[in-house]
Amino acid sequence: MPVHPPRYTVVELTTGVEHGPLDSWEEVAMCLAFESLSRDEVEVIITDISPMMTLTGY
């Protein structure tokens, strides 16, 4: 199984709009800044992790 880096999706609380998938925490921060959102205005940053990463503890 290939090891893929985690991916993130930002979901706005008020509208339910999803931004992503994003490849790094830096891109998440840029998305929040670009959309003028604070961490309190987004739901959960959902991380998509490949099964191999969970097995290796990456």
PDB file of N, CA, C and O in Angstrom:
ATOM      1  N   MET A   1       0.829  -1.183   0.000  1.00  0.00           N
ATOM      2  CA  MET A   1       0.000   0.000   0.000  1.00  0.00           C
ATOM      3  C   MET A   1       0.869   1.241   0.000  1.00  0.00           C
ATOM      4  O   MET A   1       1.780   1.342   0.795  1.00  0.00           O
ATOM      5  N   PRO A   2       0.580   2.190  -0.857  1.00  0.00           N
ATOM      6  CA  PRO A   2       1.371   3.420  -0.855  1.00  0.00           C
ATOM      7  C   PRO A   2       1.059   4.289   0.361  1.00  0.00           C
ATOM      8  O   PRO A   2      -0.042   4.254   0.896  1.00  0.00           O
ATOM      9  N   VAL A   3       2.039   5.056   0.778  1.00  0.00           N
ATOM     10  CA  VAL A   3       1.851   5.975   1.889  1.00  0.00           C
ATOM     11  C   VAL A   3       1.624   7.362   1.309  1.00  0.00           C
ATOM     12  O   VAL A   3       2.483   7.906   0.632  1.00  0.00           O
ATOM     13  N   HIS A   4       0.448   7.901   1.552  1.00  0.00           N
ATOM     14  CA  HIS A   4       0.109   9.230   1.072  1.00  0.00           C
ATOM     15  C   HIS A   4       0.088  10.188   2.251  1.00  0.00           C
ATOM     16  O   HIS A   4      -0.322   9.827   3.349  1.00  0.00           O
ATOM     17  N   PRO A   5       0.502  11.434   2.052  1.00  0.00           N
ATOM     18  CA  PRO A   5       0.430  12.408   3.136  1.00  0.00           C
ATOM     19  C   PRO A   5      -1.026  12.722   3.474  1.00  0.00           C
ATOM     20  O   PRO A   5      -1.917  12.552   2.626  1.00  0.00           O
ATOM     21  N   PRO A   6      -1.293  13.166   4.693  1.00  0.00           N
ATOM     22  CA  PRO A   6      -2.677  13.486   5.065  1.00  0.00           C
ATOM     23  C   PRO A   6      -3.203  14.676   4.264  1.00  0.00           C
ATOM     24  O   PRO A   6      -2.442  15.515   3.800  1.00  0.00           O
ATOM     25  N   ARG A   7      -4.512  14.739   4.113  1.00  0.00           N
ATOM     26  CA  ARG A   7      -5.171  15.852   3.430  1.00  0.00           C
ATOM     27  C   ARG A   7      -6.213  16.415   4.380  1.00  0.00           C
ATOM     28  O   ARG A   7      -6.778  15.696   5.180  1.00  0.00           O
ATOM     29  N   TYR A   8      -6.464  17.697   4.252  1.00  0.00           N
ATOM     30  CA  TYR A   8      -7.340  18.403   5.180  1.00  0.00           C
ATOM     31  C   TYR A   8      -8.456  19.102   4.430  1.00  0.00           C
ATOM     32  O   TYR A   8      -8.272  19.549   3.311  1.00  0.00           O
ATOM     33  N   THR A   9      -9.607  19.216   5.078  1.00  0.00           N
ATOM     34  CA  THR A   9     -10.742  19.943   4.545  1.00  0.00           C
ATOM     35  C   THR A   9     -11.270  20.863   5.635  1.00  0.00           C
ATOM     36  O   THR A   9     -11.479  20.424   6.764  1.00  0.00           O
ATOM     37  N   VAL A  10     -11.489  22.123   5.297  1.00  0.00           N
ATOM     38  CA  VAL A  10     -12.019  23.098   6.240  1.00  0.00           C
ATOM     39  C   VAL A  10     -13.505  23.271   5.948  1.00  0.00           C
ATOM     40  O   VAL A  10     -13.886  23.500   4.805  1.00  0.00           O
ATOM     41  N   VAL A  11     -14.353  23.159   6.973  1.00  0.00           N
ATOM     42  CA  VAL A  11     -15.798  23.288   6.816  1.00  0.00           C
ATOM     43  C   VAL A  11     -16.270  24.487   7.630  1.00  0.00           C
ATOM     44  O   VAL A  11     -16.039  24.550   8.837  1.00  0.00           O
ATOM     45  N   GLU A  12     -16.926  25.443   6.969  1.00  0.00           N
ATOM     46  CA  GLU A  12     -17.452  26.617   7.659  1.00  0.00           C
ATOM     47  C   GLU A  12     -18.690  26.250   8.469  1.00  0.00           C
ATOM     48  O   GLU A  12     -19.540  25.503   8.005  1.00  0.00           O
ATOM     49  N   LEU A  13     -18.791  26.783   9.693  1.00  0.00           N
ATOM     50  CA  LEU A  13     -19.934  26.489  10.550  1.00  0.00           C
ATOM     51  C   LEU A  13     -21.222  27.114  10.036  1.00  0.00           C
ATOM     52  O   LEU A  13     -22.273  26.481  10.052  1.00  0.00           O
ATOM     53  N   THR A  14     -21.157  28.361   9.606  1.00  0.00           N
ATOM     54  CA  THR A  14     -22.375  29.077   9.250  1.00  0.00           C
ATOM     55  C   THR A  14     -22.993  28.615   7.942  1.00  0.00           C
ATOM     56  O   THR A  14     -24.215  28.533   7.826  1.00  0.00           O
ATOM     57  N   THR A  15     -22.172  28.326   6.953  1.00  0.00           N
ATOM     58  CA  THR A  15     -22.710  27.994   5.634  1.00  0.00           C
ATOM     59  C   THR A  15     -22.566  26.528   5.255  1.00  0.00           C
ATOM     60  O   THR A  15     -23.259  26.057   4.364  1.00  0.00           O
ATOM     61  N   GLY A  16     -21.661  25.807   5.900  1.00  0.00           N
ATOM     62  CA  GLY A  16     -21.425  24.418   5.548  1.00  0.00           C
ATOM     63  C   GLY A  16     -20.547  24.253   4.317  1.00  0.00           C
ATOM     64  O   GLY A  16     -20.392  23.146   3.812  1.00  0.00           O
ATOM     65  N   VAL A  17     -19.968  25.348   3.842  1.00  0.00           N
ATOM     66  CA  VAL A  17     -19.114  25.302   2.661  1.00  0.00           C
ATOM     67  C   VAL A  17     -17.802  24.610   3.009  1.00  0.00           C
ATOM     68  O   VAL A  17     -17.209  24.870   4.054  1.00  0.00           O
ATOM     69  N   GLU A  18     -17.380  23.703   2.142  1.00  0.00           N
ATOM     70  CA  GLU A  18     -16.121  22.981   2.347  1.00  0.00           C
ATOM     71  C   GLU A  18     -15.031  23.593   1.496  1.00  0.00           C
ATOM     72  O   GLU A  18     -15.244  23.885   0.322  1.00  0.00           O
ATOM     73  N   HIS A  19     -13.863  23.797   2.093  1.00  0.00           N
ATOM     74  CA  HIS A  19     -12.687  24.293   1.378  1.00  0.00           C
ATOM     75  C   HIS A  19     -11.639  23.200   1.431  1.00  0.00           C
ATOM     76  O   HIS A  19     -11.213  22.788   2.498  1.00  0.00           O
ATOM     77  N   GLY A  20     -11.229  22.735   0.300  1.00  0.00           N
ATOM     78  CA  GLY A  20     -10.221  21.694   0.300  1.00  0.00           C
ATOM     79  C   GLY A  20     -10.435  20.765  -0.870  1.00  0.00           C
ATOM     80  O   GLY A  20     -11.276  21.023  -1.715  1.00  0.00           O
ATOM     81  N   PRO A  21      -9.704  19.723  -0.958  1.00  0.00           N
ATOM     82  CA  PRO A  21      -8.727  19.222   0.008  1.00  0.00           C
ATOM     83  C   PRO A  21      -7.422  20.027  -0.039  1.00  0.00           C
ATOM     84  O   PRO A  21      -7.013  20.509  -1.085  1.00  0.00           O
ATOM     85  N   LEU A  22      -6.828  20.182   1.122  1.00  0.00           N
ATOM     86  CA  LEU A  22      -5.582  20.909   1.274  1.00  0.00           C
ATOM     87  C   LEU A  22      -4.506  19.919   1.689  1.00  0.00           C
ATOM     88  O   LEU A  22      -4.776  18.934   2.373  1.00  0.00           O
ATOM     89  N   ASP A  23      -3.274  20.178   1.280  1.00  0.00           N
ATOM     90  CA  ASP A  23      -2.202  19.207   1.485  1.00  0.00           C
ATOM     91  C   ASP A  23      -1.370  19.421   2.738  1.00  0.00           C
ATOM     92  O   ASP A  23      -0.612  18.536   3.118  1.00  0.00           O
ATOM     93  N   SER A  24      -1.474  20.588   3.390  1.00  0.00           N
ATOM     94  CA  SER A  24      -0.640  20.833   4.566  1.00  0.00           C
ATOM     95  C   SER A  24      -1.341  21.807   5.505  1.00  0.00           C
ATOM     96  O   SER A  24      -2.308  22.478   5.131  1.00  0.00           O
ATOM     97  N   TRP A  25      -0.824  21.891   6.740  1.00  0.00           N
ATOM     98  CA  TRP A  25      -1.370  22.839   7.710  1.00  0.00           C
ATOM     99  C   TRP A  25      -1.131  24.273   7.257  1.00  0.00           C
ATOM    100  O   TRP A  25      -1.910  25.167   7.559  1.00  0.00           O
ATOM    101  N   GLU A  26      -0.065  24.500   6.502  1.00  0.00           N
ATOM    102  CA  GLU A  26       0.203  25.837   5.985  1.00  0.00           C
ATOM    103  C   GLU A  26      -0.884  26.261   5.003  1.00  0.00           C
ATOM    104  O   GLU A  26      -1.328  27.401   5.009  1.00  0.00           O
ATOM    105  N   GLU A  27      -1.324  25.328   4.163  1.00  0.00           N
ATOM    106  CA  GLU A  27      -2.407  25.627   3.231  1.00  0.00           C
ATOM    107  C   GLU A  27      -3.717  25.860   3.969  1.00  0.00           C
ATOM    108  O   GLU A  27      -4.533  26.676   3.553  1.00  0.00           O
ATOM    109  N   VAL A  28      -3.929  25.153   5.083  1.00  0.00           N
ATOM    110  CA  VAL A  28      -5.112  25.374   5.907  1.00  0.00           C
ATOM    111  C   VAL A  28      -5.080  26.795   6.458  1.00  0.00           C
ATOM    112  O   VAL A  28      -6.083  27.522   6.414  1.00  0.00           O
ATOM    113  N   ALA A  29      -3.927  27.226   6.977  1.00  0.00           N
ATOM    114  CA  ALA A  29      -3.790  28.578   7.516  1.00  0.00           C
ATOM    115  C   ALA A  29      -4.018  29.623   6.425  1.00  0.00           C
ATOM    116  O   ALA A  29      -4.678  30.641   6.661  1.00  0.00           O
ATOM    117  N   MET A  30      -3.481  29.387   5.214  1.00  0.00           N
ATOM    118  CA  MET A  30      -3.689  30.319   4.110  1.00  0.00           C
ATOM    119  C   MET A  30      -5.160  30.379   3.709  1.00  0.00           C
ATOM    120  O   MET A  30      -5.688  31.445   3.407  1.00  0.00           O
ATOM    121  N   CYS A  31      -5.844  29.246   3.737  1.00  0.00           N
ATOM    122  CA  CYS A  31      -7.266  29.198   3.408  1.00  0.00           C
ATOM    123  C   CYS A  31      -8.066  30.016   4.418  1.00  0.00           C
ATOM    124  O   CYS A  31      -8.934  30.804   4.043  1.00  0.00           O
ATOM    125  N   LEU A  32      -7.763  29.851   5.705  1.00  0.00           N
ATOM    126  CA  LEU A  32      -8.468  30.607   6.739  1.00  0.00           C
ATOM    127  C   LEU A  32      -8.213  32.099   6.581  1.00  0.00           C
ATOM    128  O   LEU A  32      -9.128  32.916   6.732  1.00  0.00           O
ATOM    129  N   ALA A  33      -6.983  32.477   6.270  1.00  0.00           N
ATOM    130  CA  ALA A  33      -6.655  33.891   6.091  1.00  0.00           C
ATOM    131  C   ALA A  33      -7.337  34.453   4.848  1.00  0.00           C
ATOM    132  O   ALA A  33      -7.890  35.558   4.881  1.00  0.00           O
ATOM    133  N   PHE A  34      -7.314  33.706   3.752  1.00  0.00           N
ATOM    134  CA  PHE A  34      -7.910  34.172   2.502  1.00  0.00           C
ATOM    135  C   PHE A  34      -9.415  34.340   2.639  1.00  0.00           C
ATOM    136  O   PHE A  34      -9.994  35.283   2.118  1.00  0.00           O
ATOM    137  N   GLU A  35     -10.070  33.430   3.338  1.00  0.00           N
ATOM    138  CA  GLU A  35     -11.521  33.484   3.523  1.00  0.00           C
ATOM    139  C   GLU A  35     -11.919  34.365   4.708  1.00  0.00           C
ATOM    140  O   GLU A  35     -13.106  34.498   5.006  1.00  0.00           O
ATOM    141  N   SER A  36     -10.949  34.941   5.414  1.00  0.00           N
ATOM    142  CA  SER A  36     -11.183  35.789   6.597  1.00  0.00           C
ATOM    143  C   SER A  36     -11.977  35.040   7.666  1.00  0.00           C
ATOM    144  O   SER A  36     -12.947  35.552   8.222  1.00  0.00           O
ATOM    145  N   LEU A  37     -11.567  33.818   7.928  1.00  0.00           N
ATOM    146  CA  LEU A  37     -12.212  32.988   8.934  1.00  0.00           C
ATOM    147  C   LEU A  37     -11.286  32.811  10.127  1.00  0.00           C
ATOM    148  O   LEU A  37     -10.073  32.724   9.975  1.00  0.00           O
ATOM    149  N   SER A  38     -11.868  32.739  11.323  1.00  0.00           N
ATOM    150  CA  SER A  38     -11.074  32.406  12.500  1.00  0.00           C
ATOM    151  C   SER A  38     -11.269  30.923  12.794  1.00  0.00           C
ATOM    152  O   SER A  38     -12.143  30.269  12.226  1.00  0.00           O
ATOM    153  N   ARG A  39     -10.482  30.407  13.706  1.00  0.00           N
ATOM    154  CA  ARG A  39     -10.607  28.988  14.037  1.00  0.00           C
ATOM    155  C   ARG A  39     -11.937  28.687  14.711  1.00  0.00           C
ATOM    156  O   ARG A  39     -12.395  27.545  14.709  1.00  0.00           O
ATOM    157  N   ASP A  40     -12.577  29.711  15.287  1.00  0.00           N
ATOM    158  CA  ASP A  40     -13.883  29.525  15.921  1.00  0.00           C
ATOM    159  C   ASP A  40     -15.013  29.455  14.900  1.00  0.00           C
ATOM    160  O   ASP A  40     -16.111  29.015  15.224  1.00  0.00           O
ATOM    161  N   GLU A  41     -14.772  29.902  13.673  1.00  0.00           N
ATOM    162  CA  GLU A  41     -15.806  29.937  12.658  1.00  0.00           C
ATOM    163  C   GLU A  41     -15.798  28.714  11.748  1.00  0.00           C
ATOM    164  O   GLU A  41     -16.647  28.593  10.875  1.00  0.00           O
ATOM    165  N   VAL A  42     -14.849  27.826  11.940  1.00  0.00           N
ATOM    166  CA  VAL A  42     -14.800  26.608  11.138  1.00  0.00           C
ATOM    167  C   VAL A  42     -15.148  25.426  12.016  1.00  0.00           C
ATOM    168  O   VAL A  42     -14.923  25.432  13.216  1.00  0.00           O
ATOM    169  N   GLU A  43     -15.734  24.414  11.388  1.00  0.00           N
ATOM    170  CA  GLU A  43     -16.139  23.230  12.127  1.00  0.00           C
ATOM    171  C   GLU A  43     -14.893  22.436  12.490  1.00  0.00           C
ATOM    172  O   GLU A  43     -14.104  22.866  13.304  1.00  0.00           O
ATOM    173  N   VAL A  44     -14.682  21.386  11.865  1.00  0.00           N
ATOM    174  CA  VAL A  44     -13.549  20.525  12.158  1.00  0.00           C
ATOM    175  C   VAL A  44     -12.690  20.477  10.916  1.00  0.00           C
ATOM    176  O   VAL A  44     -13.196  20.433   9.813  1.00  0.00           O
ATOM    177  N   ILE A  45     -11.410  20.485  11.123  1.00  0.00           N
ATOM    178  CA  ILE A  45     -10.522  20.266   9.997  1.00  0.00           C
ATOM    179  C   ILE A  45     -10.370  18.760   9.883  1.00  0.00           C
ATOM    180  O   ILE A  45      -9.782  18.109  10.740  1.00  0.00           O
ATOM    181  N   ILE A  46     -10.968  18.200   8.862  1.00  0.00           N
ATOM    182  CA  ILE A  46     -11.034  16.752   8.697  1.00  0.00           C
ATOM    183  C   ILE A  46      -9.754  16.273   8.033  1.00  0.00           C
ATOM    184  O   ILE A  46      -9.347  16.785   7.009  1.00  0.00           O
ATOM    185  N   THR A  47      -9.136  15.291   8.625  1.00  0.00           N
ATOM    186  CA  THR A  47      -7.896  14.761   8.094  1.00  0.00           C
ATOM    187  C   THR A  47      -8.167  13.429   7.418  1.00  0.00           C
ATOM    188  O   THR A  47      -8.721  12.520   8.018  1.00  0.00           O
ATOM    189  N   ASP A  48      -7.791  13.326   6.156  1.00  0.00           N
ATOM    190  CA  ASP A  48      -7.877  12.058   5.429  1.00  0.00           C
ATOM    191  C   ASP A  48      -6.504  11.407   5.510  1.00  0.00           C
ATOM    192  O   ASP A  48      -5.546  11.905   4.942  1.00  0.00           O
ATOM    193  N   ILE A  49      -6.418  10.316   6.226  1.00  0.00           N
ATOM    194  CA  ILE A  49      -5.142   9.631   6.387  1.00  0.00           C
ATOM    195  C   ILE A  49      -5.244   8.266   5.714  1.00  0.00           C
ATOM    196  O   ILE A  49      -6.227   7.552   5.885  1.00  0.00           O
ATOM    197  N   SER A  50      -4.231   7.923   4.971  1.00  0.00           N
ATOM    198  CA  SER A  50      -4.229   6.627   4.308  1.00  0.00           C
ATOM    199  C   SER A  50      -4.105   5.518   5.364  1.00  0.00           C
ATOM    200  O   SER A  50      -3.536   5.729   6.424  1.00  0.00           O
ATOM    201  N   PRO A  51      -4.645   4.345   5.084  1.00  0.00           N
ATOM    202  CA  PRO A  51      -4.560   3.246   6.050  1.00  0.00           C
ATOM    203  C   PRO A  51      -3.124   2.880   6.422  1.00  0.00           C
ATOM    204  O   PRO A  51      -2.836   2.518   7.546  1.00  0.00           O
ATOM    205  N   MET A  52      -2.216   3.007   5.480  1.00  0.00           N
ATOM    206  CA  MET A  52      -0.820   2.655   5.759  1.00  0.00           C
ATOM    207  C   MET A  52      -0.207   3.591   6.791  1.00  0.00           C
ATOM    208  O   MET A  52       0.585   3.170   7.622  1.00  0.00           O
ATOM    209  N   MET A  53      -0.600   4.880   6.762  1.00  0.00           N
ATOM    210  CA  MET A  53      -0.068   5.834   7.732  1.00  0.00           C
ATOM    211  C   MET A  53      -0.551   5.508   9.145  1.00  0.00           C
ATOM    212  O   MET A  53       0.181   5.707  10.114  1.00  0.00           O
ATOM    213  N   THR A  54      -1.774   5.015   9.282  1.00  0.00           N
ATOM    214  CA  THR A  54      -2.254   4.661  10.612  1.00  0.00           C
ATOM    215  C   THR A  54      -1.538   3.435  11.152  1.00  0.00           C
ATOM    216  O   THR A  54      -1.327   3.300  12.342  1.00  0.00           O
ATOM    217  N   LEU A  55      -1.144   2.532  10.261  1.00  0.00           N
ATOM    218  CA  LEU A  55      -0.439   1.328  10.700  1.00  0.00           C
ATOM    219  C   LEU A  55       1.013   1.598  11.060  1.00  0.00           C
ATOM    220  O   LEU A  55       1.561   0.953  11.953  1.00  0.00           O
ATOM    221  N   THR A  56       1.633   2.562  10.385  1.00  0.00           N
ATOM    222  CA  THR A  56       3.040   2.837  10.645  1.00  0.00           C
ATOM    223  C   THR A  56       3.247   3.878  11.728  1.00  0.00           C
ATOM    224  O   THR A  56       4.360   4.094  12.180  1.00  0.00           O
ATOM    225  N   GLY A  57       2.162   4.550  12.154  1.00  0.00           N
ATOM    226  CA  GLY A  57       2.272   5.571  13.195  1.00  0.00           C
ATOM    227  C   GLY A  57       2.980   6.813  12.715  1.00  0.00           C
ATOM    228  O   GLY A  57       3.606   7.539  13.470  1.00  0.00           O
ATOM    229  N   TYR A  58       2.878   7.104  11.433  1.00  0.00           N
ATOM    230  CA  TYR A  58       3.544   8.257  10.827  1.00  0.00           C
ATOM    231  C   TYR A  58       3.039   9.546  11.394  1.00  0.00           C
ATOM    232  O   TYR A  58       2.013   9.927  11.562  1.00  0.00           O
TER     233      TYR A  58
END
